Amino acid sequence: MRLLERARKEWFMVGIVVAIGAAKLEPSVGVNGGPLKPEITVSYIAVATIFFNSGLSLKTEELTSALVHLKLHLFIQTFTLAFFPATIWLFLQLLSVTSINEWLLKGLQTVGCMPPPVSSAVILTKAVGGNEAAAIFNSAFGSFLLGSSSSVPFTSIFSQLFMTVVVPLVIGQIVRRFIKDWLERKKPPFGAVSSSVLLMIIYTTFCDTFSNPHIDLDKFSLVLILFIIVSVQLSFMLLTFIFSTRNNSGFTPADTVAIIFCSTHKSLTLGIPMLKIVFAGHEHLSLISVPLLIYHPAQILLGSVLVPTIKSWMVSRQKGVKLTRPTV
């Protein structure tokens, strides 16, 4: 069993390398409007597949339990919409005295204000084996909450979230009721489906990144902003881990996994339209957009690389809890 799990991890890492390599060789295949049509196949079909898959694999009790876990939701939304942007603002006050382009710094500030993405946080949480139901709720709720309070059309956000998240999830739950015994007996490879969808998202994301004309910086600025973004992501992941694993925090290891990904990931799908509306006609819009264009693929790649490590921690922690639990 351990050998099989190790093989899966190794093949997934190979898949990431292949996906990025293929995107670099021929990015035109996976860009919006390209042969793969990611604006449909990824934004709608892949995301709907993720949540149909979740609807099939999750027990109704798990979804209900996650829905009423108010402490978890409050932690994630507060961290995402208050702590994250406030900390970024303080950090940028320090960076403002450096020679880093001021419009890149403004772009970093806008990244801090973005909601979580609907897909990647859920997929990574599921890949680790964390609280998938909580990840679903917080990713969708964060996007809906911030999107509905911004200049992005409310009906557009609501209809896309409803069709790609709510409908597939509900259909998955309905189908599960009819084939519940078969699912428990056969145990379909839900994790493999999610991993495959994640590789597709990684591929199309990097196709967009490699072919994007807005990322037109000198190598020093590009490397510097990439270093800052990865450092910010790792720092916030570490902070959420520390906060959620304190004694008497009330969070399980599975909750911590959902917290790590949902609290630190930012949405490109909602972010770019928001930037185009807020900074419409601004001569430096392309520079302001660069940090978000880099943050998005970086969070998916970093999260994918850390999946085996976080999973090992969660499994060992859960075993430790079972061993220390008193027998009756």
GROMACS .gro file of C-alpha atoms in nm:
model
  328
    1MET     CA    1   0.000   0.000   0.000
    2ARG     CA    2   0.284   0.237   0.090
    3LEU     CA    3   0.466   0.150  -0.233
    4LEU     CA    4   0.150   0.225  -0.432
    5GLU     CA    5   0.106   0.558  -0.254
    6ARG     CA    6   0.471   0.646  -0.315
    7ALA     CA    7   0.438   0.558  -0.683
    8ARG     CA    8   0.132   0.783  -0.712
    9LYS     CA    9   0.324   1.072  -0.555
   10GLU     CA   10   0.617   1.021  -0.791
   11TRP     CA   11   0.395   1.003  -1.100
   12PHE     CA   12   0.209   1.315  -0.990
   13MET     CA   13   0.537   1.506  -0.957
   14VAL     CA   14   0.641   1.378  -1.300
   15GLY     CA   15   0.303   1.492  -1.431
   16ILE     CA   16   0.365   1.845  -1.300
   17VAL     CA   17   0.702   1.862  -1.475
   18VAL     CA   18   0.555   1.728  -1.801
   19ALA     CA   19   0.260   1.970  -1.783
   20ILE     CA   20   0.487   2.272  -1.735
   21GLY     CA   21   0.732   2.149  -2.001
   22ALA     CA   22   0.452   2.098  -2.254
   23ALA     CA   23   0.314   2.444  -2.177
   24LYS     CA   24   0.657   2.597  -2.235
   25LEU     CA   25   0.709   2.415  -2.565
   26GLU     CA   26   0.373   2.507  -2.720
   27PRO     CA   27   0.171   2.747  -2.501
   28SER     CA   28  -0.071   2.833  -2.783
   29VAL     CA   29  -0.248   2.496  -2.739
   30GLY     CA   30  -0.371   2.570  -2.387
   31VAL     CA   31  -0.431   2.946  -2.394
   32ASN     CA   32  -0.777   3.100  -2.395
   33GLY     CA   33  -0.912   3.070  -2.748
   34GLY     CA   34  -0.663   2.793  -2.834
   35PRO     CA   35  -0.745   2.438  -2.949
   36LEU     CA   36  -0.802   2.318  -2.593
   37LYS     CA   37  -1.054   2.599  -2.523
   38PRO     CA   38  -0.970   2.630  -2.150
   39GLU     CA   39  -1.223   2.910  -2.112
   40ILE     CA   40  -1.480   2.629  -2.148
   41THR     CA   41  -1.300   2.302  -2.073
   42VAL     CA   42  -1.129   2.433  -1.756
   43SER     CA   43  -1.345   2.721  -1.634
   44TYR     CA   44  -1.667   2.523  -1.666
   45ILE     CA   45  -1.621   2.152  -1.745
   46ALA     CA   46  -1.314   2.087  -1.526
   47VAL     CA   47  -1.448   2.288  -1.232
   48ALA     CA   48  -1.790   2.121  -1.263
   49THR     CA   49  -1.613   1.782  -1.271
   50ILE     CA   50  -1.430   1.868  -0.948
   51PHE     CA   51  -1.752   1.944  -0.763
   52PHE     CA   52  -1.949   1.655  -0.913
   53ASN     CA   53  -1.660   1.433  -0.799
   54SER     CA   54  -1.687   1.591  -0.453
   55GLY     CA   55  -2.062   1.539  -0.447
   56LEU     CA   56  -2.015   1.171  -0.525
   57SER     CA   57  -1.734   1.110  -0.276
   58LEU     CA   58  -1.855   1.314   0.023
   59LYS     CA   59  -2.112   1.185   0.265
   60THR     CA   60  -2.407   1.418   0.317
   61GLU     CA   61  -2.325   1.426   0.690
   62GLU     CA   62  -1.976   1.559   0.607
   63LEU     CA   63  -2.120   1.845   0.403
   64THR     CA   64  -2.374   1.927   0.674
   65SER     CA   65  -2.106   1.915   0.944
   66ALA     CA   66  -1.878   2.145   0.742
   67LEU     CA   67  -2.159   2.392   0.682
   68VAL     CA   68  -2.215   2.449   1.055
   69HIS     CA   69  -1.844   2.463   1.145
   70LEU     CA   70  -1.868   2.839   1.204
   71LYS     CA   71  -1.533   2.873   1.382
   72LEU     CA   72  -1.351   2.729   1.081
   73HIS     CA   73  -1.535   2.954   0.834
   74LEU     CA   74  -1.472   3.263   1.048
   75PHE     CA   75  -1.101   3.184   1.070
   76ILE     CA   76  -1.058   3.137   0.694
   77GLN     CA   77  -1.264   3.440   0.589
   78THR     CA   78  -1.101   3.668   0.848
   79PHE     CA   79  -0.754   3.557   0.747
   80THR     CA   80  -0.830   3.588   0.374
   81LEU     CA   81  -1.019   3.917   0.371
   82ALA     CA   82  -0.863   4.103   0.667
   83PHE     CA   83  -0.535   3.961   0.800
   84PHE     CA   84  -0.383   3.882   0.458
   85PRO     CA   85  -0.437   4.226   0.295
   86ALA     CA   86  -0.344   4.414   0.616
   87THR     CA   87  -0.018   4.220   0.654
   88ILE     CA   88   0.067   4.269   0.287
   89TRP     CA   89   0.008   4.644   0.326
   90LEU     CA   90   0.250   4.659   0.620
   91PHE     CA   91   0.507   4.452   0.429
   92LEU     CA   92   0.480   4.684   0.128
   93GLN     CA   93   0.551   4.986   0.346
   94LEU     CA   94   0.894   4.834   0.403
   95LEU     CA   95   0.941   4.751   0.035
   96SER     CA   96   0.839   5.102  -0.072
   97VAL     CA   97   1.181   5.238   0.031
   98THR     CA   98   1.351   4.999  -0.211
   99SER     CA   99   1.399   5.044  -0.585
  100ILE     CA  100   1.123   4.793  -0.674
  101ASN     CA  101   0.877   4.935  -0.929
  102GLU     CA  102   0.593   5.105  -0.737
  103TRP     CA  103   0.328   4.966  -0.976
  104LEU     CA  104   0.443   4.611  -0.908
  105LEU     CA  105   0.404   4.685  -0.538
  106LYS     CA  106   0.051   4.815  -0.601
  107GLY     CA  107  -0.012   4.491  -0.787
  108LEU     CA  108   0.102   4.294  -0.481
  109GLN     CA  109  -0.142   4.494  -0.268
  110THR     CA  110  -0.430   4.404  -0.501
  111VAL     CA  111  -0.331   4.036  -0.479
  112GLY     CA  112  -0.377   4.055  -0.103
  113CYS     CA  113  -0.735   4.176  -0.151
  114MET     CA  114  -0.842   3.895  -0.384
  115PRO     CA  115  -1.081   3.614  -0.278
  116PRO     CA  116  -0.982   3.244  -0.283
  117PRO     CA  117  -1.020   3.049  -0.610
  118VAL     CA  118  -1.305   2.803  -0.643
  119SER     CA  119  -1.105   2.514  -0.786
  120SER     CA  120  -0.739   2.484  -0.681
  121ALA     CA  121  -0.790   2.510  -0.303
  122VAL     CA  122  -1.057   2.236  -0.319
  123ILE     CA  123  -0.847   2.005  -0.538
  124LEU     CA  124  -0.536   2.039  -0.321
  125THR     CA  125  -0.736   1.988  -0.002
  126LYS     CA  126  -0.887   1.672  -0.152
  127ALA     CA  127  -0.546   1.552  -0.277
  128VAL     CA  128  -0.413   1.570   0.079
  129GLY     CA  129  -0.727   1.417   0.228
  130GLY     CA  130  -0.826   1.727   0.426
  131ASN     CA  131  -1.167   1.871   0.504
  132GLU     CA  132  -1.290   1.891   0.146
  133ALA     CA  133  -1.642   1.998   0.239
  134ALA     CA  134  -1.509   2.298   0.433
  135ALA     CA  135  -1.281   2.390   0.142
  136ILE     CA  136  -1.579   2.384  -0.097
  137PHE     CA  137  -1.787   2.613   0.123
  138ASN     CA  138  -1.512   2.867   0.196
  139SER     CA  139  -1.379   2.887  -0.160
  140ALA     CA  140  -1.725   2.949  -0.305
  141PHE     CA  141  -1.834   3.178  -0.022
  142GLY     CA  142  -1.517   3.390  -0.038
  143SER     CA  143  -1.549   3.440  -0.413
  144PHE     CA  144  -1.919   3.519  -0.383
  145LEU     CA  145  -1.872   3.757  -0.088
  146LEU     CA  146  -1.590   3.967  -0.232
  147GLY     CA  147  -1.712   3.945  -0.589
  148SER     CA  148  -2.061   4.065  -0.501
  149SER     CA  149  -1.917   4.363  -0.312
  150SER     CA  150  -1.690   4.468  -0.599
  151SER     CA  151  -1.753   4.622  -0.941
  152VAL     CA  152  -1.767   4.281  -1.111
  153PRO     CA  153  -2.125   4.206  -1.231
  154PHE     CA  154  -2.310   4.023  -0.953
  155THR     CA  155  -2.523   3.813  -1.187
  156SER     CA  156  -2.213   3.688  -1.372
  157ILE     CA  157  -2.046   3.573  -1.050
  158PHE     CA  158  -2.362   3.417  -0.910
  159SER     CA  159  -2.451   3.229  -1.229
  160GLN     CA  160  -2.099   3.090  -1.279
  161LEU     CA  161  -2.067   2.979  -0.915
  162PHE     CA  162  -2.416   2.827  -0.925
  163MET     CA  163  -2.359   2.633  -1.250
  164THR     CA  164  -2.003   2.514  -1.178
  165VAL     CA  165  -2.020   2.456  -0.800
  166VAL     CA  166  -2.372   2.420  -0.662
  167VAL     CA  167  -2.541   2.227  -0.945
  168PRO     CA  168  -2.263   1.963  -0.994
  169LEU     CA  169  -2.231   1.919  -0.616
  170VAL     CA  170  -2.605   1.864  -0.573
  171ILE     CA  171  -2.620   1.625  -0.872
  172GLY     CA  172  -2.325   1.432  -0.728
  173GLN     CA  173  -2.505   1.399  -0.394
  174ILE     CA  174  -2.824   1.279  -0.566
  175VAL     CA  175  -2.637   1.020  -0.774
  176ARG     CA  176  -2.452   0.907  -0.459
  177ARG     CA  177  -2.784   0.818  -0.293
  178PHE     CA  178  -2.858   0.565  -0.570
  179ILE     CA  179  -2.511   0.408  -0.594
  180LYS     CA  180  -2.394   0.449  -0.235
  181ASP     CA  181  -2.338   0.075  -0.178
  182TRP     CA  182  -2.145   0.039  -0.504
  183LEU     CA  183  -1.925   0.339  -0.417
  184GLU     CA  184  -1.841   0.197  -0.073
  185ARG     CA  185  -1.772  -0.147  -0.219
  186LYS     CA  186  -1.566  -0.047  -0.525
  187LYS     CA  187  -1.407   0.273  -0.388
  188PRO     CA  188  -1.356   0.455  -0.721
  189PRO     CA  189  -1.030   0.654  -0.763
  190PHE     CA  190  -1.173   0.997  -0.678
  191GLY     CA  191  -0.826   1.121  -0.587
  192ALA     CA  192  -0.686   1.023  -0.927
  193VAL     CA  193  -0.966   1.216  -1.101
  194SER     CA  194  -0.889   1.528  -0.895
  195SER     CA  195  -0.515   1.492  -0.962
  196SER     CA  196  -0.579   1.464  -1.337
  197VAL     CA  197  -0.795   1.777  -1.333
  198LEU     CA  198  -0.526   1.958  -1.132
  199LEU     CA  199  -0.261   1.866  -1.391
  200MET     CA  200  -0.488   2.004  -1.663
  201ILE     CA  201  -0.529   2.328  -1.467
  202ILE     CA  202  -0.151   2.350  -1.415
  203TYR     CA  203  -0.092   2.298  -1.789
  204THR     CA  204  -0.343   2.562  -1.907
  205THR     CA  205  -0.234   2.806  -1.635
  206PHE     CA  206   0.129   2.790  -1.747
  207CYS     CA  207   0.025   2.812  -2.112
  208ASP     CA  208  -0.136   3.145  -2.026
  209THR     CA  209   0.166   3.250  -1.822
  210PHE     CA  210   0.424   3.169  -2.093
  211SER     CA  211   0.221   3.337  -2.367
  212ASN     CA  212   0.109   3.643  -2.169
  213PRO     CA  213   0.241   3.967  -2.323
  214HIS     CA  214   0.183   4.159  -1.998
  215ILE     CA  215   0.467   3.980  -1.822
  216ASP     CA  216   0.728   4.193  -1.992
  217LEU     CA  217   0.982   4.267  -1.718
  218ASP     CA  218   1.358   4.264  -1.705
  219LYS     CA  219   1.494   3.939  -1.561
  220PHE     CA  220   1.599   4.096  -1.231
  221SER     CA  221   1.252   4.240  -1.158
  222LEU     CA  222   1.084   3.915  -1.266
  223VAL     CA  223   1.306   3.700  -1.042
  224LEU     CA  224   1.265   3.945  -0.753
  225ILE     CA  225   0.886   3.958  -0.771
  226LEU     CA  226   0.873   3.578  -0.805
  227PHE     CA  227   1.092   3.542  -0.494
  228ILE     CA  228   0.870   3.784  -0.298
  229ILE     CA  229   0.552   3.603  -0.404
  230VAL     CA  230   0.681   3.256  -0.315
  231SER     CA  231   0.813   3.390   0.018
  232VAL     CA  232   0.473   3.547   0.092
  233GLN     CA  233   0.292   3.223   0.008
  234LEU     CA  234   0.519   3.007   0.222
  235SER     CA  235   0.503   3.256   0.511
  236PHE     CA  236   0.124   3.267   0.511
  237MET     CA  237   0.097   2.889   0.478
  238LEU     CA  238   0.327   2.857   0.780
  239LEU     CA  239   0.126   3.115   0.976
  240THR     CA  240  -0.205   2.941   0.908
  241PHE     CA  241  -0.046   2.611   1.007
  242ILE     CA  242   0.082   2.756   1.336
  243PHE     CA  243  -0.245   2.931   1.419
  244SER     CA  244  -0.463   2.628   1.343
  245THR     CA  245  -0.250   2.369   1.525
  246ARG     CA  246  -0.220   2.552   1.856
  247ASN     CA  247  -0.344   2.371   2.163
  248ASN     CA  248  -0.718   2.413   2.210
  249SER     CA  249  -0.755   2.563   1.861
  250GLY     CA  250  -1.050   2.331   1.805
  251PHE     CA  251  -0.932   2.233   1.456
  252THR     CA  252  -0.860   1.879   1.338
  253PRO     CA  253  -0.563   1.799   1.110
  254ALA     CA  254  -0.811   1.778   0.819
  255ASP     CA  255  -0.940   2.127   0.908
  256THR     CA  256  -0.584   2.259   0.909
  257VAL     CA  257  -0.531   2.137   0.553
  258ALA     CA  258  -0.840   2.324   0.431
  259ILE     CA  259  -0.729   2.633   0.623
  260ILE     CA  260  -0.380   2.631   0.468
  261PHE     CA  261  -0.505   2.625   0.109
  262CYS     CA  262  -0.825   2.830   0.137
  263SER     CA  263  -0.663   3.109   0.339
  264THR     CA  264  -0.361   3.161   0.112
  265HIS     CA  265  -0.485   3.101  -0.244
  266LYS     CA  266  -0.606   3.390  -0.460
  267SER     CA  267  -0.843   3.386  -0.757
  268LEU     CA  268  -0.715   3.481  -1.102
  269THR     CA  269  -1.054   3.419  -1.266
  270LEU     CA  270  -1.222   3.684  -1.051
  271GLY     CA  271  -0.908   3.892  -0.997
  272ILE     CA  272  -0.828   3.992  -1.355
  273PRO     CA  273  -1.182   4.124  -1.433
  274MET     CA  274  -1.172   4.319  -1.105
  275LEU     CA  275  -0.837   4.476  -1.198
  276LYS     CA  276  -0.961   4.567  -1.545
  277ILE     CA  277  -1.264   4.741  -1.397
  278VAL     CA  278  -1.089   4.917  -1.107
  279PHE     CA  279  -0.790   5.028  -1.317
  280ALA     CA  280  -0.975   5.074  -1.648
  281GLY     CA  281  -0.770   5.293  -1.882
  282HIS     CA  282  -0.477   5.308  -1.640
  283GLU     CA  283  -0.145   5.325  -1.826
  284HIS     CA  284   0.022   5.090  -1.576
  285LEU     CA  285  -0.251   4.822  -1.573
  286SER     CA  286  -0.017   4.561  -1.724
  287LEU     CA  287   0.242   4.610  -1.445
  288ILE     CA  288  -0.027   4.608  -1.176
  289SER     CA  289  -0.156   4.275  -1.318
  290VAL     CA  290   0.185   4.103  -1.316
  291PRO     CA  291   0.191   3.996  -0.945
  292LEU     CA  292  -0.150   3.826  -0.977
  293LEU     CA  293  -0.049   3.660  -1.305
  294ILE     CA  294   0.257   3.518  -1.125
  295TYR     CA  295   0.084   3.443  -0.794
  296HIS     CA  296  -0.178   3.218  -0.956
  297PRO     CA  297   0.053   2.959  -1.118
  298ALA     CA  298   0.296   2.982  -0.827
  299GLN     CA  299   0.026   2.889  -0.572
  300ILE     CA  300  -0.085   2.588  -0.778
  301LEU     CA  301   0.271   2.467  -0.833
  302LEU     CA  302   0.380   2.525  -0.473
  303GLY     CA  303   0.067   2.362  -0.334
  304SER     CA  304   0.108   2.060  -0.563
  305VAL     CA  305   0.470   2.014  -0.459
  306LEU     CA  306   0.377   2.033  -0.090
  307VAL     CA  307   0.085   1.786  -0.115
  308PRO     CA  308   0.294   1.475  -0.019
  309THR     CA  309   0.456   1.655   0.277
  310ILE     CA  310   0.129   1.794   0.414
  311LYS     CA  311  -0.041   1.457   0.361
  312SER     CA  312   0.231   1.274   0.554
  313TRP     CA  313   0.194   1.522   0.841
  314MET     CA  314  -0.185   1.488   0.847
  315VAL     CA  315  -0.179   1.107   0.842
  316SER     CA  316   0.080   1.088   1.119
  317ARG     CA  317  -0.111   1.342   1.327
  318GLN     CA  318  -0.437   1.153   1.285
  319LYS     CA  319  -0.268   0.828   1.387
  320GLY     CA  320  -0.129   1.004   1.692
  321VAL     CA  321  -0.474   1.125   1.792
  322LYS     CA  322  -0.616   0.771   1.759
  323LEU     CA  323  -0.334   0.625   1.967
  324THR     CA  324  -0.376   0.879   2.246
  325ARG     CA  325  -0.756   0.854   2.253
  326PRO     CA  326  -0.862   0.665   2.569
  327THR     CA  327  -1.042   0.336   2.520
  328VAL     CA  328  -1.380   0.281   2.679
   0.00000   0.00000   0.00000
